[in-house]
CSV table of C-alpha atoms and ligand atoms in Angstrom, one decimal:
chain,number,residue,atom,x,y,z
A,20,MET,CA,144.9,90.7,98.6
A,21,HIS,CA,146.5,93.4,100.6
A,22,MET,CA,147.0,97.0,99.4
A,23,THR,CA,150.5,98.4,99.2
A,24,PHE,CA,152.1,101.6,98.0
A,25,ARG,CA,155.5,102.3,96.5
A,26,TRP,CA,157.9,104.5,98.4
A,27,PHE,CA,161.2,105.6,97.1
A,28,GLY,CA,162.9,106.0,100.5
A,29,ARG,CA,164.1,109.2,102.0
A,30,ASP,CA,164.4,110.9,98.5
A,31,ASP,CA,160.6,110.4,98.1
A,32,PRO,CA,158.8,113.7,98.6
A,33,ILE,CA,155.9,111.7,100.0
A,34,PRO,CA,156.4,110.9,103.7
A,35,LEU,CA,155.5,107.4,105.0
A,36,ALA,CA,153.1,109.1,107.4
A,37,HIS,CA,151.0,110.3,104.4
A,38,ILE,CA,151.0,106.9,102.9
A,39,ARG,CA,149.6,105.6,106.2
A,40,HIS,CA,146.6,108.0,105.8
A,41,ILE,CA,145.4,106.1,102.7
A,42,PRO,CA,142.6,103.8,104.1
A,43,GLY,CA,143.5,100.1,103.7
A,44,VAL,CA,147.1,100.5,102.7
A,45,SER,CA,149.1,98.3,105.0
A,46,GLY,CA,152.3,97.6,103.1
A,47,VAL,CA,155.2,99.5,101.5
A,48,VAL,CA,157.1,98.6,98.4
A,49,SER,CA,160.6,99.9,98.5
A,50,ALA,CA,164.3,99.1,97.9
A,51,LEU,CA,167.8,100.2,98.7
A,52,TYR,CA,168.1,102.5,95.7
A,53,ASP,CA,171.8,103.5,96.2
A,54,VAL,CA,173.4,100.1,96.2
A,55,PRO,CA,175.5,99.7,93.0
A,56,VAL,CA,174.0,97.2,90.6
A,57,GLY,CA,175.6,93.8,91.1
A,58,ALA,CA,176.6,94.3,94.8
A,59,ALA,CA,175.1,92.2,97.5
A,60,TRP,CA,172.7,94.1,99.8
A,61,SER,CA,173.7,94.5,103.4
A,62,ARG,CA,171.5,93.2,106.1
A,63,GLY,CA,172.1,96.2,108.3
A,64,ARG,CA,170.9,98.7,105.6
A,65,LEU,CA,167.8,96.7,104.8
A,66,GLU,CA,167.0,96.2,108.4
A,67,GLN,CA,167.2,100.0,108.9
A,68,LEU,CA,164.8,100.6,106.0
A,69,LYS,CA,162.4,98.0,107.4
A,70,ALA,CA,162.5,99.6,110.8
A,71,GLU,CA,161.7,103.0,109.3
A,72,ILE,CA,158.7,101.5,107.5
A,73,GLU,CA,157.5,99.7,110.6
A,74,ALA,CA,157.9,102.8,112.8
A,75,ALA,CA,155.3,104.4,110.5
A,76,GLY,CA,152.9,101.6,111.3
A,77,LEU,CA,153.3,99.9,107.9
A,78,THR,CA,155.0,96.6,106.8
A,79,PHE,CA,157.7,96.1,104.3
A,80,ALA,CA,155.8,94.0,101.8
A,81,VAL,CA,157.8,93.9,98.6
A,82,VAL,CA,161.3,94.7,97.5
A,83,GLU,CA,161.0,96.4,94.1
A,84,SER,CA,163.7,95.9,92.7
A,85,ILE,CA,167.0,94.3,93.1
A,86,PRO,CA,168.3,95.3,89.6
A,87,ILE,CA,170.1,92.6,87.6
A,88,HIS,CA,173.6,93.4,86.3
A,89,GLU,CA,173.9,93.7,82.5
A,90,ASP,CA,176.6,91.0,82.5
A,91,ILE,CA,174.0,88.5,83.8
A,92,LYS,CA,171.6,89.4,81.0
A,93,LEU,CA,174.5,89.3,78.5
A,94,GLY,CA,175.7,85.9,79.9
A,95,ARG,CA,179.3,87.3,80.3
A,96,THR,CA,182.1,85.7,82.2
A,97,GLY,CA,181.8,86.9,85.7
A,98,ARG,CA,178.1,86.4,85.9
A,99,ASP,CA,178.5,83.6,88.5
A,100,ARG,CA,179.9,86.0,91.1
A,101,LEU,CA,177.1,88.5,90.3
A,102,ILE,CA,174.5,85.8,90.7
A,103,ALA,CA,176.0,84.8,94.0
A,104,ASN,CA,175.7,88.4,95.2
A,105,TYR,CA,172.1,88.4,94.0
A,106,CYS,CA,171.4,85.2,96.0
A,107,GLU,CA,172.9,86.8,99.0
A,108,SER,CA,170.5,89.8,98.7
A,109,VAL,CA,167.6,87.4,98.4
A,110,ARG,CA,168.8,85.6,101.6
A,111,VAL,CA,169.0,88.9,103.4
A,112,MET,CA,165.4,89.8,102.4
A,113,GLY,CA,164.2,86.4,103.5
A,114,ALA,CA,166.0,86.6,106.8
A,115,LEU,CA,164.1,89.9,107.5
A,116,GLY,CA,160.8,88.4,106.5
A,117,ILE,CA,160.3,90.4,103.3
A,118,PRO,CA,158.4,87.9,101.2
A,119,VAL,CA,158.2,89.2,97.6
A,120,LEU,CA,160.9,90.4,95.1
A,121,CYS,CA,159.8,92.3,92.0
A,122,TYR,CA,162.6,92.4,89.4
A,123,ASN,CA,162.9,92.7,85.6
A,124,PHE,CA,165.0,91.3,82.8
A,125,MET,CA,164.9,94.2,80.3
A,126,PRO,CA,168.2,94.8,78.6
A,127,VAL,CA,169.8,98.3,79.4
A,128,PHE,CA,166.6,100.2,79.9
A,129,ASP,CA,163.9,99.6,82.5
A,130,TRP,CA,160.5,101.1,81.8
A,131,LEU,CA,160.5,103.9,79.3
A,132,ARG,CA,158.2,106.7,78.2
A,133,THR,CA,158.6,109.4,75.5
A,134,ASP,CA,156.5,112.0,77.4
A,135,LEU,CA,156.4,112.5,81.1
A,136,ALA,CA,153.7,115.1,81.2
A,137,ARG,CA,151.2,114.6,78.4
A,138,PRO,CA,148.2,116.9,79.0
A,139,LEU,CA,144.9,115.0,79.2
A,140,ALA,CA,141.4,116.3,78.5
A,141,ASP,CA,140.7,116.8,82.2
A,142,GLY,CA,143.6,119.2,82.7
A,143,SER,CA,145.9,116.7,84.4
A,144,THR,CA,149.0,115.2,82.9
A,145,ALA,CA,150.1,111.6,82.5
A,146,LEU,CA,153.0,109.5,81.1
A,147,ALA,CA,152.9,108.7,77.4
A,148,TYR,CA,154.8,106.6,74.9
A,149,ASP,CA,155.0,106.8,71.1
A,150,ASP,CA,157.3,104.6,69.1
A,151,ARG,CA,157.7,107.4,66.5
A,152,ALA,CA,159.1,109.7,69.2
A,153,LEU,CA,161.4,107.0,70.4
A,154,ALA,CA,162.9,106.7,66.9
A,155,ALA,CA,163.9,110.3,67.2
A,156,VAL,CA,165.8,109.9,70.4
A,157,ASP,CA,169.6,110.5,70.0
A,158,LEU,CA,171.3,107.8,72.1
A,159,SER,CA,174.8,109.2,71.2
A,160,ARG,CA,174.2,111.6,74.2
A,161,GLY,CA,173.8,108.8,76.7
A,162,THR,CA,170.6,108.3,78.7
A,163,GLY,CA,170.6,111.7,80.3
A,164,ASP,CA,167.9,113.1,78.1
A,165,LEU,CA,165.6,110.0,78.3
A,166,PRO,CA,162.4,110.4,80.2
A,167,GLY,CA,162.2,107.3,82.3
A,168,TRP,CA,163.9,105.7,85.2
A,169,ALA,CA,166.6,103.8,83.4
A,170,THR,CA,170.0,103.6,85.1
A,171,ALA,CA,171.9,106.6,83.9
A,172,TYR,CA,174.7,105.8,81.4
A,173,GLY,CA,177.1,108.2,79.8
A,174,PRO,CA,177.5,108.3,76.0
A,175,ASP,CA,180.5,106.0,75.9
A,176,GLU,CA,179.2,103.5,78.4
A,177,LEU,CA,175.9,103.3,76.6
A,178,GLN,CA,177.5,102.8,73.2
A,179,ARG,CA,179.6,100.0,74.6
A,180,LEU,CA,176.6,98.3,76.2
A,181,LEU,CA,174.4,98.6,73.0
A,182,GLY,CA,177.4,97.2,71.1
A,183,ALA,CA,177.5,94.2,73.5
A,184,TYR,CA,173.9,93.5,72.8
A,185,ARG,CA,174.3,93.7,69.0
A,186,ASP,CA,174.4,89.9,68.7
A,187,MET,CA,171.9,89.1,71.4
A,188,ASP,CA,168.7,87.8,70.2
A,189,ALA,CA,165.6,86.8,72.1
A,190,GLY,CA,166.7,83.1,72.2
A,191,ARG,CA,170.0,83.9,74.0
A,192,LEU,CA,168.3,86.3,76.4
A,193,TRP,CA,165.9,83.5,77.4
A,194,GLU,CA,168.9,81.2,77.9
A,195,ASN,CA,170.5,83.8,80.2
A,196,LEU,CA,167.3,84.3,82.1
A,197,ALA,CA,167.0,80.6,82.6
A,198,TYR,CA,170.7,80.4,83.8
A,199,PHE,CA,169.9,83.2,86.3
A,200,LEU,CA,166.7,81.6,87.6
A,201,GLU,CA,168.1,78.1,87.9
A,202,ARG,CA,170.5,79.5,90.4
A,203,VAL,CA,168.5,82.2,92.2
A,204,VAL,CA,165.1,80.4,92.5
A,205,PRO,CA,166.5,77.7,94.8
A,206,ALA,CA,168.0,80.4,97.0
A,207,ALA,CA,164.7,82.2,97.0
A,208,GLU,CA,162.9,78.9,98.0
A,209,ASP,CA,165.3,78.4,100.9
A,210,ALA,CA,164.9,82.0,102.0
A,211,GLY,CA,161.1,82.0,101.8
A,212,VAL,CA,161.1,84.7,99.1
A,213,ARG,CA,158.8,84.7,96.0
A,214,MET,CA,160.4,86.0,92.9
A,215,ALA,CA,158.0,88.1,90.7
A,216,ILE,CA,159.3,89.2,87.3
A,217,HIS,CA,158.0,92.5,86.0
A,218,PRO,CA,156.8,92.4,82.4
A,219,ASP,CA,158.7,94.5,79.8
A,220,ASP,CA,157.3,98.0,79.6
A,221,PRO,CA,156.5,98.9,76.9
A,222,PRO,CA,156.0,95.2,75.8
A,223,TRP,CA,158.0,95.3,72.6
A,224,PRO,CA,161.6,95.7,71.6
A,225,ILE,CA,163.0,99.2,71.9
A,226,PHE,CA,166.2,100.6,70.3
A,227,GLY,CA,166.6,97.2,68.6
A,228,LEU,CA,167.1,95.5,72.0
A,229,PRO,CA,165.2,92.2,72.5
A,230,ARG,CA,162.4,92.2,75.1
A,231,ILE,CA,161.1,88.8,76.1
A,232,ILE,CA,158.4,89.2,78.8
A,233,CYS,CA,155.6,90.8,76.8
A,234,THR,CA,152.8,88.3,76.3
A,235,GLY,CA,150.8,85.6,78.0
A,236,ALA,CA,152.9,82.9,76.2
A,237,ASP,CA,156.1,84.6,77.6
A,238,LEU,CA,154.8,84.5,81.1
A,239,GLU,CA,153.9,80.9,80.8
A,240,ARG,CA,157.3,80.1,79.4
A,241,LEU,CA,158.9,82.0,82.3
A,242,VAL,CA,157.1,80.1,85.1
A,243,ALA,CA,158.0,76.8,83.3
A,244,LEU,CA,161.7,77.7,83.2
A,245,VAL,CA,162.0,76.7,86.8
A,246,ASP,CA,158.9,75.0,88.1
A,247,SER,CA,158.8,76.3,91.6
A,248,PRO,CA,156.2,78.4,93.4
A,249,ALA,CA,159.1,80.8,94.1
A,250,ASN,CA,159.4,81.6,90.4
A,251,GLY,CA,156.5,83.9,89.7
A,252,VAL,CA,155.2,87.0,88.1
A,253,THR,CA,154.3,90.6,88.9
A,254,PHE,CA,151.1,91.1,86.9
A,255,CYS,CA,151.4,94.6,85.6
A,256,THR,CA,148.1,95.6,83.9
A,257,GLY,CA,149.6,98.8,82.4
A,258,SER,CA,152.7,97.2,80.8
A,259,LEU,CA,150.8,94.2,79.4
A,260,GLY,CA,147.7,96.4,78.6
A,261,ALA,CA,149.7,98.6,76.2
A,262,ASN,CA,149.5,95.7,73.7
A,263,PRO,CA,145.8,95.4,72.7
A,264,GLU,CA,146.4,91.8,71.7
A,265,ASN,CA,147.0,90.8,75.4
A,266,ASP,CA,143.9,89.4,76.9
A,267,LEU,CA,144.7,90.3,80.5
A,268,PRO,CA,141.9,88.3,82.4
A,269,ALA,CA,142.7,85.2,80.4
A,270,MET,CA,146.4,85.6,81.2
A,271,VAL,CA,145.6,85.9,84.9
A,272,ARG,CA,143.6,82.7,84.8
A,273,ARG,CA,146.5,80.8,83.1
A,274,ILE,CA,149.3,82.0,85.4
A,275,GLY,CA,147.1,81.6,88.5
A,276,ASP,CA,149.0,81.0,91.7
A,277,ARG,CA,152.3,82.1,90.2
A,278,ILE,CA,151.1,85.7,90.4
A,279,HIS,CA,152.9,87.0,93.5
A,280,PHE,CA,152.3,90.8,93.1
A,281,ALA,CA,149.8,92.9,91.2
A,282,HIS,CA,150.6,96.3,89.7
A,283,CYS,CA,147.3,98.0,88.7
A,284,ARG,CA,147.0,100.9,86.4
A,285,ASN,CA,145.2,101.9,83.2
A,286,VAL,CA,146.3,102.9,79.7
A,287,ARG,CA,144.6,104.2,76.6
A,288,VAL,CA,146.1,102.9,73.4
A,289,THR,CA,145.9,105.6,70.7
A,290,GLY,CA,147.7,104.0,67.8
A,291,GLU,CA,150.3,101.4,66.8
A,292,ARG,CA,152.8,101.3,69.7
A,293,ARG,CA,151.4,104.5,71.1
A,294,PHE,CA,149.6,105.0,74.4
A,295,HIS,CA,149.1,107.2,77.3
A,296,GLU,CA,148.4,106.4,80.9
A,297,THR,CA,145.0,107.3,82.5
A,298,ALA,CA,143.3,107.3,85.9
A,299,HIS,CA,142.8,103.8,87.3
A,300,PRO,CA,139.0,103.1,86.8
A,301,SER,CA,138.0,100.8,83.9
A,302,ALA,CA,135.9,103.6,82.4
A,303,CYS,CA,139.0,105.9,82.0
A,304,GLY,CA,141.2,103.7,79.9
A,305,GLY,CA,141.4,100.5,77.8
A,306,VAL,CA,142.1,98.1,80.6
A,307,ASP,CA,139.1,96.5,82.2
A,308,LEU,CA,140.3,96.4,85.8
A,309,TYR,CA,137.0,95.0,87.0
A,310,GLU,CA,137.6,91.9,84.8
A,311,VAL,CA,141.3,91.7,85.8
A,312,LEU,CA,140.5,91.8,89.5
A,313,ARG,CA,137.7,89.3,89.0
A,314,ALA,CA,140.1,86.9,87.5
A,315,LEU,CA,142.6,87.6,90.3
A,316,SER,CA,140.0,86.8,92.9
A,317,ASP,CA,138.9,83.7,91.0
A,318,VAL,CA,142.4,82.4,91.1
A,319,GLY,CA,142.6,83.1,94.8
A,320,PHE,CA,145.1,85.9,94.7
A,321,LYS,CA,146.2,86.7,98.2
A,322,GLY,CA,149.3,88.8,97.5
A,323,PRO,CA,150.3,92.4,97.6
A,324,MET,CA,148.7,94.8,95.1
A,325,ARG,CA,149.8,98.4,94.4
A,326,PRO,CA,148.2,101.2,92.5
A,327,ASP,CA,150.7,101.8,89.7
A,328,HIS,CA,151.5,105.1,88.0
A,329,GLY,CA,148.9,107.8,88.3
A,330,ARG,CA,148.2,111.2,86.7
A,331,MET,CA,149.6,114.4,88.2
A,332,ILE,CA,146.5,116.2,89.6
A,333,TRP,CA,145.6,119.0,91.9
A,334,GLY,CA,148.8,120.9,91.2
A,335,GLU,CA,151.0,118.2,92.7
A,336,ARG,CA,154.6,118.2,91.6
A,337,GLY,CA,157.1,115.4,92.0
A,338,ARG,CA,158.1,112.2,90.4
A,339,PRO,CA,156.0,111.8,87.2
A,340,GLY,CA,153.7,108.8,87.6
A,341,TYR,CA,154.4,108.6,91.3
A,342,GLY,CA,152.5,111.4,92.9
A,343,LEU,CA,150.5,110.8,96.0
A,344,TYR,CA,147.0,111.9,95.0
A,345,ASP,CA,146.1,109.9,91.9
A,346,ARG,CA,147.7,106.8,93.3
A,347,ALA,CA,145.8,107.2,96.5
A,348,LEU,CA,142.6,107.5,94.5
A,349,GLY,CA,143.7,104.3,92.6
A,350,ALA,CA,144.2,102.5,95.9
A,351,MET,CA,140.7,103.3,97.0
A,352,TYR,CA,139.1,102.4,93.6
A,353,LEU,CA,141.0,99.0,93.6
A,354,GLN,CA,139.9,98.2,97.2
A,355,GLY,CA,136.3,99.1,96.4
A,356,LEU,CA,136.4,96.7,93.4
A,357,TRP,CA,138.0,94.0,95.5
A,358,GLU,CA,135.5,94.3,98.3
A,359,GLY,CA,132.6,94.2,95.9
A,360,LEU,CA,134.1,91.1,94.2
A,361,THR,CA,135.2,89.2,97.2
A,362,ARG,CA,133.1,90.0,100.2
A,363,GLY,CA,131.9,86.7,101.7
A,364,THR,CA,134.3,84.6,99.6
A,365,GLU,CA,137.6,83.0,100.6
A,366,ALA,CA,139.5,85.7,98.7
A,367,GLY,CA,137.8,88.4,100.7
A,368,ALA,CA,138.1,86.7,104.1
B,19,DNO,C1,157.8,101.4,86.8
B,19,DNO,C2,158.1,100.2,87.5
B,19,DNO,C3,159.3,99.4,87.1
B,19,DNO,C4,159.6,98.3,87.9
B,19,DNO,C5,160.8,97.5,87.5
B,19,DNO,C6,160.9,96.2,88.3
B,19,DNO,O1,157.1,102.2,87.3
B,19,DNO,O2,157.0,99.4,87.5
B,19,DNO,O3,160.4,100.3,87.1
B,19,DNO,O4,159.9,98.7,89.2
B,19,DNO,O5,160.7,97.2,86.2
B,19,DNO,O6,162.2,95.7,88.2
């Protein structure tokens, strides 16, 4: 395992130099955030980003993400050209030696929360989600009011997109995912890139849109769609852990060497489809990170791991979930667990 840290590029208030101060963090997880969805990434731009990361003494470990155009998810005419562009971006990554690509296949919205600053008992704030609050969201105003990092859509565009998904059920979404992977995974194999799908967050349908990467069975179906080591998973403990029926360590053991990236964070489930995020340690939330990491070390996980969302603490302001302080504490906690679990074993070598 090697510890990494997400960095949002020059717009990120956290400088790379500060990331470098976190003991043990060697890699950066980043992306070209301003390329329009569907366009191929330019080698020159990615090379520049890589050079900037390396100049700070870090490596470019993971691209998170190259977003997938809605026409691919919808299976519309024109998807072949968009998929060709996607393959080109994957080839560019491979040519620069960036080995892992985290992506998702969630219709319209990426991860979503209904509260960006829920006060916790310790005086910090954290991201929270409540299905009842989601039901009250007025989508006729576009995505502008939504707390999350969805691509921004104006009211008309959003209504058109939601309309296009009206007839889309989970079965067709799976078909479109298979169509995409059948074409992109061979390109990834050739380029030496490992694809790592991010589970749906939260792991259930929202706004009536299907979501298909929510359970252990879904992850197993995903890796079987194209049976190649290049077709793998980002194991996100917070996304999957929001559904108390998911047995995370068991899932790790079943997916095994198809886990190419680990996102580690903790959540406390407080009701039906209701949860808030917490500090990383097992004692702070409902996810037993000790057991998840034990399972990861047992399956010989050697990939990048990153501390996922943290609380906002010590008066820090900035991108909710992505402050420096609590994620840095998370990175230290996770490395401590890992050292304790793996010292003297092959995984800890
Ligand atoms: C949220 C992130 C996700 C993730 C994408 C990957 O904090 O984990 O936005 O980057 O779903 O495509």
